Amino acid sequence: MPTRPTSSKPRVSLDRSIERMRKQLAEFAPFLGRGKPTRSLEEFDMETERLIEDLLGQASDLLHAYEYAEVGEAAGLVNMTEEAPEDTGMDSQRQSLLQRGRVLESCVSELEARRSVEPKNARTRSTLTGPQIAEHMSTEVQSVSQDDSLREAAQLMQQWKLGSLFVTNSQSYVGVITDSALTRDVVAKGLDPNTTRVKTCMRAPVVTIEAGRPIIDAVRMMKEQATRHLAVTQDGAIIGVISVSNILRYYAGVV
């Protein structure tokens, strides 16, 4: 059985890992117009994938996030085909490059967080690394009654310029209705939006995530739950919403 490493070895290893990742981030700058690249973007991407896998593991969510950034498709963040990507207001190539940069910054933050944890706390260390959901969520929480019609829900979405609404039963939140669900169910199923109730098309129960969790956890949960919207909670109460568009704006550097 291998001997247990001394406490200094993990620190040295992480110092070196952070140095390598920072160097990769610096070498990425020319692709954003800050100098002339010394190699093709494809070569850089291949090396970056290998580096993230080497330093953070093949199953790392950040590796998956970088791969999605390469594709440059918003829908790639979640396994959803029925909803169109939400526009972030910039051309897809530039957006994809900015997303790559954000992922590399997150990799550096993850490694620095690991380094800050003392070896004796390694088994119980926190996973709250990188930017938190509370920093990038939408604080506008709007709702509709489960007994309202689909037309009323659509009118509220249009009025508030939102892609989803929480559904209430007068006492609590019982589900979520999205613009894509309205379109899919009304058109594909031939429902009458004037008489069909919201509860017929809502998704239940509400999928929630804590405000203090890192953004990468929201990506993971959206993929697992096959949803584009998560209710953000704090002390058991819903305080906001985070959607695919919020996450893409973070990775693209759009405020």
PDB file of C-alpha atoms in Angstrom:
ATOM      1  CA  MET A   1       0.000   0.000   0.000  1.00  0.00           C
ATOM      2  CA  PRO A   2       1.426   3.436  -0.897  1.00  0.00           C
ATOM      3  CA  THR A   3       2.584   5.566   1.986  1.00  0.00           C
ATOM      4  CA  ARG A   4       0.473   8.593   2.867  1.00  0.00           C
ATOM      5  CA  PRO A   5       1.914  11.786   1.359  1.00  0.00           C
ATOM      6  CA  THR A   6       3.196  14.476   3.665  1.00  0.00           C
ATOM      7  CA  SER A   7       1.166  17.648   4.085  1.00  0.00           C
ATOM      8  CA  SER A   8       3.584  19.641   1.910  1.00  0.00           C
ATOM      9  CA  LYS A   9       3.150  17.549  -1.221  1.00  0.00           C
ATOM     10  CA  PRO A  10      -0.498  18.424  -1.937  1.00  0.00           C
ATOM     11  CA  ARG A  11       0.326  22.138  -1.578  1.00  0.00           C
ATOM     12  CA  VAL A  12       3.285  21.908  -3.963  1.00  0.00           C
ATOM     13  CA  SER A  13       1.198  19.938  -6.454  1.00  0.00           C
ATOM     14  CA  LEU A  14      -1.663  22.433  -6.315  1.00  0.00           C
ATOM     15  CA  ASP A  15       0.709  25.378  -6.626  1.00  0.00           C
ATOM     16  CA  ARG A  16       2.063  23.829  -9.794  1.00  0.00           C
ATOM     17  CA  SER A  17      -1.438  23.050 -11.066  1.00  0.00           C
ATOM     18  CA  ILE A  18      -2.559  26.635 -10.529  1.00  0.00           C
ATOM     19  CA  GLU A  19       0.544  27.871 -12.304  1.00  0.00           C
ATOM     20  CA  ARG A  20      -0.193  25.641 -15.295  1.00  0.00           C
ATOM     21  CA  MET A  21      -3.823  26.729 -15.460  1.00  0.00           C
ATOM     22  CA  ARG A  22      -2.950  30.420 -15.176  1.00  0.00           C
ATOM     23  CA  LYS A  23      -0.442  29.984 -17.992  1.00  0.00           C
ATOM     24  CA  GLN A  24      -3.161  28.387 -20.119  1.00  0.00           C
ATOM     25  CA  LEU A  25      -5.465  31.302 -19.351  1.00  0.00           C
ATOM     26  CA  ALA A  26      -2.746  33.769 -20.352  1.00  0.00           C
ATOM     27  CA  GLU A  27      -2.147  31.905 -23.617  1.00  0.00           C
ATOM     28  CA  PHE A  28      -5.857  32.170 -24.358  1.00  0.00           C
ATOM     29  CA  ALA A  29      -5.851  35.996 -24.307  1.00  0.00           C
ATOM     30  CA  PRO A  30      -4.665  36.393 -27.957  1.00  0.00           C
ATOM     31  CA  PHE A  31      -7.791  34.609 -29.171  1.00  0.00           C
ATOM     32  CA  LEU A  32      -9.784  37.495 -27.689  1.00  0.00           C
ATOM     33  CA  GLY A  33      -7.794  40.008 -29.693  1.00  0.00           C
ATOM     34  CA  ARG A  34      -5.106  40.684 -27.097  1.00  0.00           C
ATOM     35  CA  GLY A  35      -2.176  39.712 -29.275  1.00  0.00           C
ATOM     36  CA  LYS A  36      -1.460  37.198 -32.011  1.00  0.00           C
ATOM     37  CA  PRO A  37      -2.163  33.502 -31.289  1.00  0.00           C
ATOM     38  CA  THR A  38       0.824  31.195 -31.689  1.00  0.00           C
ATOM     39  CA  ARG A  39      -1.338  28.198 -32.654  1.00  0.00           C
ATOM     40  CA  SER A  40      -4.785  27.356 -33.909  1.00  0.00           C
ATOM     41  CA  LEU A  41      -7.838  27.452 -31.651  1.00  0.00           C
ATOM     42  CA  GLU A  42      -8.385  23.730 -32.269  1.00  0.00           C
ATOM     43  CA  GLU A  43      -4.903  22.929 -30.950  1.00  0.00           C
ATOM     44  CA  PHE A  44      -5.470  25.151 -27.939  1.00  0.00           C
ATOM     45  CA  ASP A  45      -8.820  23.491 -27.195  1.00  0.00           C
ATOM     46  CA  MET A  46      -7.331  20.003 -27.352  1.00  0.00           C
ATOM     47  CA  GLU A  47      -4.540  20.949 -24.963  1.00  0.00           C
ATOM     48  CA  THR A  48      -6.966  22.709 -22.615  1.00  0.00           C
ATOM     49  CA  GLU A  49      -9.251  19.692 -22.429  1.00  0.00           C
ATOM     50  CA  ARG A  50      -6.293  17.474 -21.558  1.00  0.00           C
ATOM     51  CA  LEU A  51      -5.118  19.964 -18.938  1.00  0.00           C
ATOM     52  CA  ILE A  52      -8.516  20.256 -17.228  1.00  0.00           C
ATOM     53  CA  GLU A  53      -8.874  16.471 -17.254  1.00  0.00           C
ATOM     54  CA  ASP A  54      -5.386  16.083 -15.811  1.00  0.00           C
ATOM     55  CA  LEU A  55      -5.820  18.665 -13.047  1.00  0.00           C
ATOM     56  CA  LEU A  56      -9.516  18.331 -12.170  1.00  0.00           C
ATOM     57  CA  GLY A  57     -10.491  14.885 -13.425  1.00  0.00           C
ATOM     58  CA  GLN A  58     -12.282  13.399 -16.410  1.00  0.00           C
ATOM     59  CA  ALA A  59     -15.659  13.734 -14.674  1.00  0.00           C
ATOM     60  CA  SER A  60     -15.167  17.410 -13.835  1.00  0.00           C
ATOM     61  CA  ASP A  61     -18.156  19.611 -14.600  1.00  0.00           C
ATOM     62  CA  LEU A  62     -15.704  22.286 -15.702  1.00  0.00           C
ATOM     63  CA  LEU A  63     -14.407  19.966 -18.408  1.00  0.00           C
ATOM     64  CA  HIS A  64     -17.966  19.518 -19.631  1.00  0.00           C
ATOM     65  CA  ALA A  65     -18.529  23.271 -19.445  1.00  0.00           C
ATOM     66  CA  TYR A  66     -15.456  23.899 -21.614  1.00  0.00           C
ATOM     67  CA  GLU A  67     -16.664  21.364 -24.158  1.00  0.00           C
ATOM     68  CA  TYR A  68     -20.045  23.099 -24.294  1.00  0.00           C
ATOM     69  CA  ALA A  69     -18.302  26.450 -24.732  1.00  0.00           C
ATOM     70  CA  GLU A  70     -16.442  25.043 -27.733  1.00  0.00           C
ATOM     71  CA  VAL A  71     -19.722  24.072 -29.347  1.00  0.00           C
ATOM     72  CA  GLY A  72     -21.071  27.528 -28.629  1.00  0.00           C
ATOM     73  CA  GLU A  73     -24.660  26.352 -28.325  1.00  0.00           C
ATOM     74  CA  ALA A  74     -26.752  27.446 -25.374  1.00  0.00           C
ATOM     75  CA  ALA A  75     -28.833  24.297 -25.580  1.00  0.00           C
ATOM     76  CA  GLY A  76     -25.711  22.250 -24.887  1.00  0.00           C
ATOM     77  CA  LEU A  77     -25.722  23.276 -21.245  1.00  0.00           C
ATOM     78  CA  VAL A  78     -28.806  21.204 -20.619  1.00  0.00           C
ATOM     79  CA  ASN A  79     -30.236  18.153 -22.303  1.00  0.00           C
ATOM     80  CA  MET A  80     -33.289  19.988 -23.558  1.00  0.00           C
ATOM     81  CA  THR A  81     -34.385  20.059 -27.187  1.00  0.00           C
ATOM     82  CA  GLU A  82     -37.788  21.689 -26.874  1.00  0.00           C
ATOM     83  CA  GLU A  83     -36.566  25.130 -25.886  1.00  0.00           C
ATOM     84  CA  ALA A  84     -34.664  27.492 -28.153  1.00  0.00           C
ATOM     85  CA  PRO A  85     -31.469  29.060 -26.810  1.00  0.00           C
ATOM     86  CA  GLU A  86     -31.980  32.403 -25.115  1.00  0.00           C
ATOM     87  CA  ASP A  87     -30.158  35.236 -26.882  1.00  0.00           C
ATOM     88  CA  THR A  88     -27.294  36.945 -25.062  1.00  0.00           C
ATOM     89  CA  GLY A  89     -26.953  39.788 -27.545  1.00  0.00           C
ATOM     90  CA  MET A  90     -23.612  38.992 -29.225  1.00  0.00           C
ATOM     91  CA  ASP A  91     -22.369  36.883 -32.116  1.00  0.00           C
ATOM     92  CA  SER A  92     -21.982  33.203 -31.361  1.00  0.00           C
ATOM     93  CA  GLN A  93     -18.242  33.010 -32.073  1.00  0.00           C
ATOM     94  CA  ARG A  94     -17.385  35.832 -29.681  1.00  0.00           C
ATOM     95  CA  GLN A  95     -19.769  34.389 -27.097  1.00  0.00           C
ATOM     96  CA  SER A  96     -18.107  30.972 -27.390  1.00  0.00           C
ATOM     97  CA  LEU A  97     -14.651  32.490 -26.867  1.00  0.00           C
ATOM     98  CA  LEU A  98     -15.746  34.448 -23.808  1.00  0.00           C
ATOM     99  CA  GLN A  99     -17.338  31.314 -22.366  1.00  0.00           C
ATOM    100  CA  ARG A 100     -14.037  29.471 -22.769  1.00  0.00           C
ATOM    101  CA  GLY A 101     -12.262  32.221 -20.849  1.00  0.00           C
ATOM    102  CA  ARG A 102     -14.788  32.117 -18.046  1.00  0.00           C
ATOM    103  CA  VAL A 103     -14.405  28.354 -17.700  1.00  0.00           C
ATOM    104  CA  LEU A 104     -10.621  28.717 -17.461  1.00  0.00           C
ATOM    105  CA  GLU A 105     -11.067  31.368 -14.763  1.00  0.00           C
ATOM    106  CA  SER A 106     -13.378  28.983 -12.902  1.00  0.00           C
ATOM    107  CA  CYS A 107     -10.727  26.246 -13.152  1.00  0.00           C
ATOM    108  CA  VAL A 108      -8.199  28.551 -11.501  1.00  0.00           C
ATOM    109  CA  SER A 109     -10.725  29.416  -8.759  1.00  0.00           C
ATOM    110  CA  GLU A 110     -11.446  25.729  -8.150  1.00  0.00           C
ATOM    111  CA  LEU A 111      -7.768  24.880  -7.776  1.00  0.00           C
ATOM    112  CA  GLU A 112      -7.153  27.859  -5.493  1.00  0.00           C
ATOM    113  CA  ALA A 113     -10.082  26.803  -3.312  1.00  0.00           C
ATOM    114  CA  ARG A 114      -8.646  23.310  -3.025  1.00  0.00           C
ATOM    115  CA  ARG A 115      -5.274  24.750  -2.048  1.00  0.00           C
ATOM    116  CA  SER A 116      -6.811  26.884   0.700  1.00  0.00           C
ATOM    117  CA  VAL A 117      -8.203  23.821   2.492  1.00  0.00           C
ATOM    118  CA  GLU A 118      -5.953  22.301   5.122  1.00  0.00           C
ATOM    119  CA  PRO A 119      -5.138  18.599   4.546  1.00  0.00           C
ATOM    120  CA  LYS A 120      -6.815  17.625   7.806  1.00  0.00           C
ATOM    121  CA  ASN A 121     -10.120  18.950   6.486  1.00  0.00           C
ATOM    122  CA  ALA A 122      -9.820  17.326   3.075  1.00  0.00           C
ATOM    123  CA  ARG A 123     -12.642  14.860   3.673  1.00  0.00           C
ATOM    124  CA  THR A 124     -15.150  17.494   4.727  1.00  0.00           C
ATOM    125  CA  ARG A 125     -14.054  20.485   2.694  1.00  0.00           C
ATOM    126  CA  SER A 126     -16.717  22.689   1.195  1.00  0.00           C
ATOM    127  CA  THR A 127     -17.539  22.507  -2.487  1.00  0.00           C
ATOM    128  CA  LEU A 128     -18.688  26.120  -2.572  1.00  0.00           C
ATOM    129  CA  THR A 129     -16.073  27.204  -5.093  1.00  0.00           C
ATOM    130  CA  GLY A 130     -16.268  29.790  -7.801  1.00  0.00           C
ATOM    131  CA  PRO A 131     -19.043  32.344  -8.323  1.00  0.00           C
ATOM    132  CA  GLN A 132     -22.218  31.666  -6.388  1.00  0.00           C
ATOM    133  CA  ILE A 133     -25.697  31.379  -7.837  1.00  0.00           C
ATOM    134  CA  ALA A 134     -26.922  34.316  -5.747  1.00  0.00           C
ATOM    135  CA  GLU A 135     -24.526  36.597  -7.626  1.00  0.00           C
ATOM    136  CA  HIS A 136     -25.999  35.811 -11.039  1.00  0.00           C
ATOM    137  CA  MET A 137     -29.643  34.862 -10.459  1.00  0.00           C
ATOM    138  CA  SER A 138     -32.676  36.980 -11.306  1.00  0.00           C
ATOM    139  CA  THR A 139     -34.312  38.340  -8.168  1.00  0.00           C
ATOM    140  CA  GLU A 140     -37.609  38.950  -9.936  1.00  0.00           C
ATOM    141  CA  VAL A 141     -39.986  36.235  -8.734  1.00  0.00           C
ATOM    142  CA  GLN A 142     -43.365  36.352 -10.481  1.00  0.00           C
ATOM    143  CA  SER A 143     -46.184  33.866 -10.171  1.00  0.00           C
ATOM    144  CA  VAL A 144     -49.532  32.825 -11.593  1.00  0.00           C
ATOM    145  CA  SER A 145     -52.372  30.877 -10.013  1.00  0.00           C
ATOM    146  CA  GLN A 146     -52.723  27.234 -10.957  1.00  0.00           C
ATOM    147  CA  ASP A 147     -56.371  27.949 -11.776  1.00  0.00           C
ATOM    148  CA  ASP A 148     -55.647  30.787 -14.207  1.00  0.00           C
ATOM    149  CA  SER A 149     -55.870  30.090 -17.920  1.00  0.00           C
ATOM    150  CA  LEU A 150     -52.884  29.497 -20.167  1.00  0.00           C
ATOM    151  CA  ARG A 151     -53.704  32.732 -21.987  1.00  0.00           C
ATOM    152  CA  GLU A 152     -53.464  34.664 -18.721  1.00  0.00           C
ATOM    153  CA  ALA A 153     -50.097  33.043 -18.003  1.00  0.00           C
ATOM    154  CA  ALA A 154     -48.836  33.958 -21.485  1.00  0.00           C
ATOM    155  CA  GLN A 155     -49.989  37.551 -21.051  1.00  0.00           C
ATOM    156  CA  LEU A 156     -48.139  37.812 -17.737  1.00  0.00           C
ATOM    157  CA  MET A 157     -44.946  36.428 -19.298  1.00  0.00           C
ATOM    158  CA  GLN A 158     -45.229  38.985 -22.079  1.00  0.00           C
ATOM    159  CA  GLN A 159     -45.930  41.796 -19.618  1.00  0.00           C
ATOM    160  CA  TRP A 160     -42.955  40.955 -17.394  1.00  0.00           C
ATOM    161  CA  LYS A 161     -40.729  39.752 -20.261  1.00  0.00           C
ATOM    162  CA  LEU A 162     -40.068  36.421 -18.550  1.00  0.00           C
ATOM    163  CA  GLY A 163     -39.672  32.878 -19.843  1.00  0.00           C
ATOM    164  CA  SER A 164     -41.212  31.201 -16.799  1.00  0.00           C
ATOM    165  CA  LEU A 165     -43.580  31.799 -13.901  1.00  0.00           C
ATOM    166  CA  PHE A 166     -43.983  30.067 -10.566  1.00  0.00           C
ATOM    167  CA  VAL A 167     -47.379  28.467 -10.081  1.00  0.00           C
ATOM    168  CA  THR A 168     -49.210  28.933  -6.782  1.00  0.00           C
ATOM    169  CA  ASN A 169     -52.170  27.292  -5.105  1.00  0.00           C
ATOM    170  CA  SER A 170     -52.814  30.392  -2.923  1.00  0.00           C
ATOM    171  CA  GLN A 171     -50.623  28.980  -0.148  1.00  0.00           C
ATOM    172  CA  SER A 172     -47.323  27.958  -1.717  1.00  0.00           C
ATOM    173  CA  TYR A 173     -45.430  27.409  -4.942  1.00  0.00           C
ATOM    174  CA  VAL A 174     -46.523  24.122  -6.486  1.00  0.00           C
ATOM    175  CA  GLY A 175     -44.890  24.202  -9.901  1.00  0.00           C
ATOM    176  CA  VAL A 176     -43.436  26.166 -12.806  1.00  0.00           C
ATOM    177  CA  ILE A 177     -44.916  27.069 -16.189  1.00  0.00           C
ATOM    178  CA  THR A 178     -42.565  28.004 -19.054  1.00  0.00           C
ATOM    179  CA  ASP A 179     -43.111  29.728 -22.383  1.00  0.00           C
ATOM    180  CA  SER A 180     -41.983  26.588 -24.204  1.00  0.00           C
ATOM    181  CA  ALA A 181     -44.524  24.459 -22.323  1.00  0.00           C
ATOM    182  CA  LEU A 182     -47.245  26.884 -23.357  1.00  0.00           C
ATOM    183  CA  THR A 183     -46.217  26.704 -26.997  1.00  0.00           C
ATOM    184  CA  ARG A 184     -45.703  22.957 -27.000  1.00  0.00           C
ATOM    185  CA  ASP A 185     -48.936  22.047 -25.234  1.00  0.00           C
ATOM    186  CA  VAL A 186     -51.211  24.595 -26.860  1.00  0.00           C
ATOM    187  CA  VAL A 187     -50.003  23.996 -30.410  1.00  0.00           C
ATOM    188  CA  ALA A 188     -48.980  20.334 -30.369  1.00  0.00           C
ATOM    189  CA  LYS A 189     -51.843  19.112 -28.203  1.00  0.00           C
ATOM    190  CA  GLY A 190     -54.449  21.477 -29.589  1.00  0.00           C
ATOM    191  CA  LEU A 191     -55.414  22.880 -26.187  1.00  0.00           C
ATOM    192  CA  ASP A 192     -57.649  25.907 -25.863  1.00  0.00           C
ATOM    193  CA  PRO A 193     -55.570  28.570 -24.058  1.00  0.00           C
ATOM    194  CA  ASN A 194     -58.729  30.338 -22.917  1.00  0.00           C
ATOM    195  CA  THR A 195     -60.148  27.403 -21.000  1.00  0.00           C
ATOM    196  CA  THR A 196     -57.123  25.223 -20.152  1.00  0.00           C
ATOM    197  CA  ARG A 197     -55.784  25.825 -16.652  1.00  0.00           C
ATOM    198  CA  VAL A 198     -52.137  26.450 -15.863  1.00  0.00           C
ATOM    199  CA  LYS A 199     -51.958  23.394 -13.608  1.00  0.00           C
ATOM    200  CA  THR A 200     -52.544  21.239 -16.698  1.00  0.00           C
ATOM    201  CA  CYS A 201     -49.206  22.245 -18.236  1.00  0.00           C
ATOM    202  CA  MET A 202     -47.063  23.157 -15.256  1.00  0.00           C
ATOM    203  CA  ARG A 203     -43.998  21.224 -14.148  1.00  0.00           C
ATOM    204  CA  ALA A 204     -44.205  19.973 -10.571  1.00  0.00           C
ATOM    205  CA  PRO A 205     -42.677  20.023  -8.072  1.00  0.00           C
ATOM    206  CA  VAL A 206     -40.530  23.140  -8.203  1.00  0.00           C
ATOM    207  CA  VAL A 207     -36.837  22.248  -8.694  1.00  0.00           C
ATOM    208  CA  THR A 208     -34.781  24.283  -6.230  1.00  0.00           C
ATOM    209  CA  ILE A 209     -31.139  25.026  -5.499  1.00  0.00           C
ATOM    210  CA  GLU A 210     -29.509  26.934  -2.638  1.00  0.00           C
ATOM    211  CA  ALA A 211     -28.357  30.489  -3.345  1.00  0.00           C
ATOM    212  CA  GLY A 212     -24.906  29.803  -1.913  1.00  0.00           C
ATOM    213  CA  ARG A 213     -24.091  26.978  -4.298  1.00  0.00           C
ATOM    214  CA  PRO A 214     -21.597  27.572  -7.163  1.00  0.00           C
ATOM    215  CA  ILE A 215     -22.887  28.154 -10.681  1.00  0.00           C
ATOM    216  CA  ILE A 216     -21.439  24.862 -11.878  1.00  0.00           C
ATOM    217  CA  ASP A 217     -23.880  23.077  -9.519  1.00  0.00           C
ATOM    218  CA  ALA A 218     -26.759  24.795 -11.296  1.00  0.00           C
ATOM    219  CA  VAL A 219     -25.421  23.498 -14.630  1.00  0.00           C
ATOM    220  CA  ARG A 220     -25.257  19.980 -13.200  1.00  0.00           C
ATOM    221  CA  MET A 221     -28.779  20.132 -11.752  1.00  0.00           C
ATOM    222  CA  MET A 222     -30.286  21.504 -14.965  1.00  0.00           C
ATOM    223  CA  LYS A 223     -28.780  18.597 -16.862  1.00  0.00           C
ATOM    224  CA  GLU A 224     -29.954  16.039 -14.303  1.00  0.00           C
ATOM    225  CA  GLN A 225     -33.478  17.450 -14.042  1.00  0.00           C
ATOM    226  CA  ALA A 226     -33.775  18.353 -17.762  1.00  0.00           C
ATOM    227  CA  THR A 227     -34.889  21.890 -17.016  1.00  0.00           C
ATOM    228  CA  ARG A 228     -33.763  25.373 -17.981  1.00  0.00           C
ATOM    229  CA  HIS A 229     -35.005  27.129 -14.834  1.00  0.00           C
ATOM    230  CA  LEU A 230     -34.237  26.567 -11.148  1.00  0.00           C
ATOM    231  CA  ALA A 231     -35.843  28.257  -8.163  1.00  0.00           C
ATOM    232  CA  VAL A 232     -33.160  29.715  -5.891  1.00  0.00           C
ATOM    233  CA  THR A 233     -33.739  29.333  -2.158  1.00  0.00           C
ATOM    234  CA  GLN A 234     -32.296  30.737   1.026  1.00  0.00           C
ATOM    235  CA  ASP A 235     -33.320  29.407   4.439  1.00  0.00           C
ATOM    236  CA  GLY A 236     -36.106  27.477   2.751  1.00  0.00           C
ATOM    237  CA  ALA A 237     -37.656  30.487   0.988  1.00  0.00           C
ATOM    238  CA  ILE A 238     -37.542  31.160  -2.754  1.00  0.00           C
ATOM    239  CA  ILE A 239     -35.604  34.368  -3.382  1.00  0.00           C
ATOM    240  CA  GLY A 240     -34.934  34.213  -7.116  1.00  0.00           C
ATOM    241  CA  VAL A 241     -34.580  32.220 -10.324  1.00  0.00           C
ATOM    242  CA  ILE A 242     -31.536  31.110 -12.280  1.00  0.00           C
ATOM    243  CA  SER A 243     -31.927  30.071 -15.901  1.00  0.00           C
ATOM    244  CA  VAL A 244     -29.731  28.938 -18.755  1.00  0.00           C
ATOM    245  CA  SER A 245     -29.537  32.534 -19.962  1.00  0.00           C
ATOM    246  CA  ASN A 246     -28.159  33.670 -16.575  1.00  0.00           C
ATOM    247  CA  ILE A 247     -25.470  31.005 -16.743  1.00  0.00           C
ATOM    248  CA  LEU A 248     -24.553  31.805 -20.326  1.00  0.00           C
ATOM    249  CA  ARG A 249     -24.299  35.492 -19.521  1.00  0.00           C
ATOM    250  CA  TYR A 250     -21.833  34.652 -16.767  1.00  0.00           C
ATOM    251  CA  TYR A 251     -19.686  32.437 -18.987  1.00  0.00           C
ATOM    252  CA  ALA A 252     -19.844  34.992 -21.791  1.00  0.00           C
ATOM    253  CA  GLY A 253     -18.956  37.871 -19.466  1.00  0.00           C
ATOM    254  CA  VAL A 254     -22.279  39.652 -20.102  1.00  0.00           C
ATOM    255  CA  VAL A 255     -23.736  41.535 -17.134  1.00  0.00           C
TER     256      VAL A 255
END
